[in-house]
Tab-separated table of C-alpha atoms in Angstrom:
chain	number	residue	atom	x	y	z
N	161	UNK	CA	27.001	30.773	91.152
N	162	UNK	CA	30.290	32.626	91.747
N	163	UNK	CA	31.640	29.863	93.981
N	164	UNK	CA	31.022	27.198	91.349
N	165	UNK	CA	32.554	29.429	88.666
N	166	UNK	CA	35.823	29.631	90.616
N	167	UNK	CA	35.638	25.913	91.431
N	168	UNK	CA	35.095	25.087	87.746
N	169	UNK	CA	38.157	27.172	86.826
N	170	UNK	CA	40.330	25.235	89.260
N	171	UNK	CA	38.979	21.871	88.113
N	172	UNK	CA	39.575	22.614	84.434
N	173	UNK	CA	43.116	23.754	85.195
N	174	UNK	CA	43.750	20.570	87.174
N	175	UNK	CA	42.237	18.081	84.707
N	176	UNK	CA	43.304	19.492	81.364
N	177	UNK	CA	46.409	21.578	82.041
N	178	UNK	CA	48.153	19.813	84.903
N	179	UNK	CA	49.810	20.710	88.147
N	180	UNK	CA	51.543	23.805	86.790
N	181	UNK	CA	48.883	25.673	84.833
N	182	UNK	CA	49.672	28.953	83.118
N	183	UNK	CA	48.655	32.169	84.802
N	184	UNK	CA	45.092	33.271	84.267
N	185	UNK	CA	43.552	36.682	84.842
N	186	UNK	CA	39.983	37.086	85.943
N	187	UNK	CA	37.940	39.720	84.122
N	188	UNK	CA	36.475	41.799	86.909
N	189	UNK	CA	33.117	43.490	86.244
N	190	UNK	CA	34.298	47.015	87.033
N	191	UNK	CA	32.526	48.683	84.106
N	192	UNK	CA	29.408	49.083	86.272
N	193	UNK	CA	31.219	50.970	89.070
N	194	UNK	CA	32.945	53.147	86.451
N	195	UNK	CA	29.609	54.160	84.908
N	196	UNK	CA	28.136	54.804	88.352
N	197	UNK	CA	31.069	57.021	89.351
N	198	UNK	CA	30.742	58.999	86.126
N	199	UNK	CA	27.011	59.460	86.639
N	200	UNK	CA	27.459	60.600	90.244
N	201	UNK	CA	30.058	63.172	89.237
N	202	UNK	CA	27.737	64.323	86.442
N	203	UNK	CA	25.088	64.949	89.136
N	204	UNK	CA	22.874	62.124	87.891
N	205	UNK	CA	22.139	61.088	91.476
N	206	UNK	CA	19.353	58.536	90.971
N	207	UNK	CA	20.880	56.307	88.236
N	208	UNK	CA	24.363	56.719	89.728
N	209	UNK	CA	23.195	55.633	93.177
N	210	UNK	CA	21.381	52.607	91.759
N	211	UNK	CA	24.426	51.523	89.787
N	212	UNK	CA	26.840	51.973	92.705
N	213	UNK	CA	24.644	49.952	95.085
N	214	UNK	CA	24.303	47.192	92.505
N	215	UNK	CA	28.080	47.242	91.942
N	216	UNK	CA	28.765	46.932	95.682
N	217	UNK	CA	26.364	43.989	96.070
N	218	UNK	CA	27.855	42.325	92.984
N	219	UNK	CA	31.346	42.810	94.412
N	220	UNK	CA	30.316	41.215	97.709
N	221	UNK	CA	28.970	38.186	95.835
N	222	UNK	CA	32.206	38.001	93.851
N	223	UNK	CA	34.403	38.144	96.963
N	224	UNK	CA	32.349	35.478	98.709
N	225	UNK	CA	32.413	33.270	95.614
N	226	UNK	CA	36.196	33.537	95.224
N	227	UNK	CA	36.752	32.392	98.805
N	228	UNK	CA	34.197	29.576	98.867
N	229	UNK	CA	35.272	28.300	95.441
N	230	UNK	CA	38.904	28.101	96.562
N	231	UNK	CA	37.894	26.346	99.784
N	232	UNK	CA	35.788	23.747	97.955
N	233	UNK	CA	38.628	22.905	95.610
N	234	UNK	CA	41.014	22.653	98.562
N	235	UNK	CA	38.693	20.088	100.133
N	236	UNK	CA	38.736	17.911	96.997
N	237	UNK	CA	42.454	18.147	96.198
N	238	UNK	CA	44.888	17.341	99.008
N	239	UNK	CA	47.817	18.666	96.955
N	240	UNK	CA	46.219	22.036	96.270
N	241	UNK	CA	48.582	24.982	96.526
N	242	UNK	CA	48.059	28.718	96.772
N	243	UNK	CA	51.219	30.322	95.464
N	244	UNK	CA	51.207	34.049	94.834
N	245	UNK	CA	53.567	33.968	91.841
N	246	UNK	CA	53.123	32.278	88.456
N	247	UNK	CA	55.349	29.338	87.613
N	248	UNK	CA	54.554	29.320	83.871
N	249	UNK	CA	53.780	32.958	83.212
N	250	UNK	CA	53.563	34.297	79.667
N	251	UNK	CA	56.260	36.892	78.838
N	252	UNK	CA	55.034	40.438	79.262
N	253	UNK	CA	55.719	41.520	75.697
N	254	UNK	CA	53.238	38.954	74.368
N	255	UNK	CA	50.394	40.855	76.022
N	256	UNK	CA	50.963	43.784	73.672
N	257	UNK	CA	50.226	41.478	70.745
N	258	UNK	CA	46.876	40.314	72.095
N	259	UNK	CA	45.571	43.750	73.090
N	260	UNK	CA	44.630	44.788	69.506
N	261	UNK	CA	42.980	41.413	68.936
N	262	UNK	CA	40.972	41.797	72.142
N	263	UNK	CA	39.885	45.321	71.197
N	264	UNK	CA	38.911	44.139	67.715
N	265	UNK	CA	36.713	41.383	69.181
N	266	UNK	CA	35.099	43.808	71.631
N	267	UNK	CA	34.421	46.273	68.814
N	268	UNK	CA	32.753	43.584	66.717
N	269	UNK	CA	30.761	42.406	69.732
N	270	UNK	CA	29.424	45.922	70.332
N	271	UNK	CA	28.713	46.337	66.595
N	272	UNK	CA	31.073	49.247	66.063
N	273	UNK	CA	31.465	50.733	62.627
N	274	UNK	CA	34.469	49.605	60.656
N	275	UNK	CA	35.707	53.147	60.135
N	276	UNK	CA	35.779	53.627	63.922
N	277	UNK	CA	37.833	50.510	64.657
N	278	UNK	CA	41.289	51.923	63.763
N	279	UNK	CA	40.756	54.790	66.212
N	280	UNK	CA	39.511	52.376	68.872
N	281	UNK	CA	42.590	50.194	68.410
N	282	UNK	CA	44.996	53.124	68.721
N	283	UNK	CA	43.273	54.605	71.780
N	284	UNK	CA	42.973	51.277	73.603
N	285	UNK	CA	46.550	50.236	72.858
N	286	UNK	CA	47.941	53.574	74.035
N	287	UNK	CA	45.941	53.340	77.261
N	288	UNK	CA	47.126	49.796	77.912
N	289	UNK	CA	50.781	50.752	77.381
N	290	UNK	CA	50.487	53.630	79.850
N	291	UNK	CA	48.645	51.434	82.352
N	292	UNK	CA	51.220	48.646	82.072
N	293	UNK	CA	54.325	50.770	82.587
N	294	UNK	CA	52.623	52.892	85.236
N	295	UNK	CA	51.769	49.719	87.108
N	296	UNK	CA	55.449	48.780	87.139
N	297	UNK	CA	56.387	52.232	88.415
N	298	UNK	CA	53.604	52.563	91.016
N	299	UNK	CA	53.352	48.952	92.142
N	300	UNK	CA	52.319	49.965	95.657
N	301	UNK	CA	49.343	51.996	94.397
N	302	UNK	CA	47.767	50.305	91.354
N	303	UNK	CA	44.917	52.830	91.393
N	304	UNK	CA	47.408	55.417	90.087
N	305	UNK	CA	48.089	53.214	87.061
N	306	UNK	CA	44.355	52.948	86.356
N	307	UNK	CA	43.993	56.722	86.642
N	308	UNK	CA	46.878	57.412	84.256
N	309	UNK	CA	45.618	54.838	81.766
N	310	UNK	CA	42.111	56.314	81.858
N	311	UNK	CA	43.601	59.794	81.491
N	312	UNK	CA	45.417	58.686	78.334
N	313	UNK	CA	42.392	57.100	76.666
N	314	UNK	CA	40.206	60.013	77.719
N	315	UNK	CA	42.527	62.613	76.207
N	316	UNK	CA	42.847	60.702	72.935
N	317	UNK	CA	39.112	59.967	72.653
N	318	UNK	CA	38.038	63.532	73.461
N	319	UNK	CA	40.692	64.904	71.118
N	320	UNK	CA	39.313	62.688	68.347
N	321	UNK	CA	35.813	63.890	69.165
N	322	UNK	CA	36.866	67.529	69.036
N	323	UNK	CA	38.863	67.304	65.807
N	324	UNK	CA	36.704	64.841	63.832
N	325	UNK	CA	33.354	65.547	65.537
N	326	UNK	CA	32.948	61.907	66.486
N	327	UNK	CA	31.473	60.314	69.589
N	328	UNK	CA	34.054	60.043	72.361
N	329	UNK	CA	32.043	57.533	74.405
N	330	UNK	CA	31.964	55.026	71.537
N	331	UNK	CA	35.741	55.222	71.241
N	332	UNK	CA	36.222	54.953	75.005
N	333	UNK	CA	34.281	51.739	75.636
N	334	UNK	CA	36.813	49.213	74.202
N	335	UNK	CA	39.671	51.181	75.778
N	336	UNK	CA	38.059	51.041	79.229
N	337	UNK	CA	37.848	47.243	78.989
N	338	UNK	CA	41.633	47.121	78.596
N	339	UNK	CA	41.983	49.064	81.858
N	340	UNK	CA	39.668	46.850	83.923
N	341	UNK	CA	41.034	43.246	83.664
N	342	UNK	CA	43.648	42.428	86.272
N	343	UNK	CA	42.895	45.497	88.355
N	344	UNK	CA	41.253	43.516	91.133
N	345	UNK	CA	44.147	41.063	91.228
N	346	UNK	CA	46.694	43.883	91.436
N	347	UNK	CA	44.978	45.426	94.454
N	348	UNK	CA	45.125	42.141	96.389
N	349	UNK	CA	41.426	41.316	96.252
N	350	UNK	CA	42.002	37.824	94.892
N	351	UNK	CA	44.869	37.142	97.290
N	352	UNK	CA	42.750	38.104	100.271
N	353	UNK	CA	40.350	35.299	99.386
N	354	UNK	CA	43.206	32.808	99.474
N	355	UNK	CA	44.045	33.761	103.060
N	356	UNK	CA	40.754	32.450	104.374
N	357	UNK	CA	40.925	29.437	102.050
N	358	UNK	CA	44.349	28.547	103.445
N	359	UNK	CA	43.115	28.810	107.001
N	360	UNK	CA	40.179	26.497	106.283
N	361	UNK	CA	42.022	23.880	104.226
N	362	UNK	CA	45.435	24.050	105.986
N	363	UNK	CA	47.304	24.019	102.676
N	364	UNK	CA	49.698	26.884	103.342
N	365	UNK	CA	52.911	25.548	101.829
N	366	UNK	CA	55.228	26.613	99.059
N	367	UNK	CA	55.930	25.016	95.700
N	368	UNK	CA	59.067	25.458	93.568
N	369	UNK	CA	60.460	28.066	95.930
N	370	UNK	CA	57.456	30.372	95.735
N	371	UNK	CA	55.953	31.721	98.921
N	372	UNK	CA	52.333	31.111	99.808
N	373	UNK	CA	49.826	33.597	101.129
N	374	UNK	CA	50.296	34.369	104.810
N	375	UNK	CA	47.112	34.254	106.816
N	376	UNK	CA	46.767	36.769	109.628
N	377	UNK	CA	44.985	35.636	112.764
N	378	UNK	CA	41.605	37.176	113.415
N	379	UNK	CA	40.834	37.901	109.753
N	380	UNK	CA	37.311	36.703	109.039
N	381	UNK	CA	35.470	35.936	105.831
N	382	UNK	CA	33.638	39.237	106.156
N	383	UNK	CA	36.939	41.113	105.952
N	384	UNK	CA	37.928	39.242	102.787
N	385	UNK	CA	34.595	39.904	101.099
N	386	UNK	CA	34.661	43.608	101.901
N	387	UNK	CA	38.275	43.847	100.736
N	388	UNK	CA	37.229	42.599	97.298
N	389	UNK	CA	34.356	45.085	97.162
N	390	UNK	CA	36.582	47.966	98.256
N	391	UNK	CA	39.224	47.031	95.674
N	392	UNK	CA	36.707	47.101	92.840
N	393	UNK	CA	35.301	50.457	93.935
N	394	UNK	CA	38.837	51.894	94.105
N	395	UNK	CA	39.492	50.729	90.543
N	396	UNK	CA	36.279	52.354	89.348
N	397	UNK	CA	37.003	55.647	91.122
N	398	UNK	CA	40.529	55.744	89.683
N	399	UNK	CA	39.252	55.249	86.122
N	400	UNK	CA	36.480	57.824	86.599
N	401	UNK	CA	38.932	60.420	87.932
N	402	UNK	CA	41.219	59.873	84.949
N	403	UNK	CA	38.343	60.312	82.501
N	404	UNK	CA	37.186	63.531	84.135
N	405	UNK	CA	40.686	65.017	84.170
N	406	UNK	CA	40.977	64.247	80.465
N	407	UNK	CA	37.647	65.971	79.812
N	408	UNK	CA	38.835	69.058	81.672
N	409	UNK	CA	42.015	69.126	79.588
N	410	UNK	CA	40.281	68.903	76.191
N	411	UNK	CA	37.054	70.758	77.101
N	412	UNK	CA	37.969	73.229	79.880
N	413	UNK	CA	34.788	75.268	79.246
N	414	UNK	CA	32.480	72.326	78.634
N	415	UNK	CA	31.058	70.792	75.473
N	416	UNK	CA	28.276	72.622	73.668
N	417	UNK	CA	26.905	70.049	71.227
N	418	UNK	CA	26.375	67.152	73.637
N	419	UNK	CA	27.358	65.883	77.050
N	420	UNK	CA	30.888	64.831	77.806
N	421	UNK	CA	29.861	61.347	78.915
N	422	UNK	CA	26.762	59.926	77.242
N	423	UNK	CA	26.696	56.210	78.024
């Protein structure tokens, strides 16, 4: 299923967009590992263990699907390329425009109350801004950017809960979705799948001056799959650590009325 999803993405880009498609980000399912990390740190061992095992298996399927899907497309298209930089990338400042629209759609999808949506928009936008500029500063360690972004949304959501007696978890959910997309790509999980695809299809060349992925000898498909799984777990741990630090800042002595994280 995952292999054909990646293959379908490449085919649509080739047939309807052309040889130089715009950059696309895959939405990685890291919300499951985030919930599992939060449950494990809350000493909910049984549900946290179940979620983390499911997340690891799902990540292995995703890594295998990314590699096989890229290989299948390389077999069909002799001119397939695997450049690591975007030729028609959207300017960065346009992403700030679409973040509120994305959060609004997520809030409607999860049937949030209209009076909660302004707070959700502010919290999610602030977290995305911190994550974006932190990613530029700590490009070598993208997990730090995820931690700082989660720390920002956690502080704002818990502060709203403490001052207005609202539910912090309901405010956090749309903001967490703005932290997850692109995290797997930034850690190199997607690029690791292209290494094996290049070795199998022998299409390691450059286009328009951009360099292609370099394949290291001896790297097997198992290594690529486990790299994707490890990248997703690192993203989840970084977000969970940021949320817990924010809870310690706002509620240093704990929360009396309800739990800090009630998902």
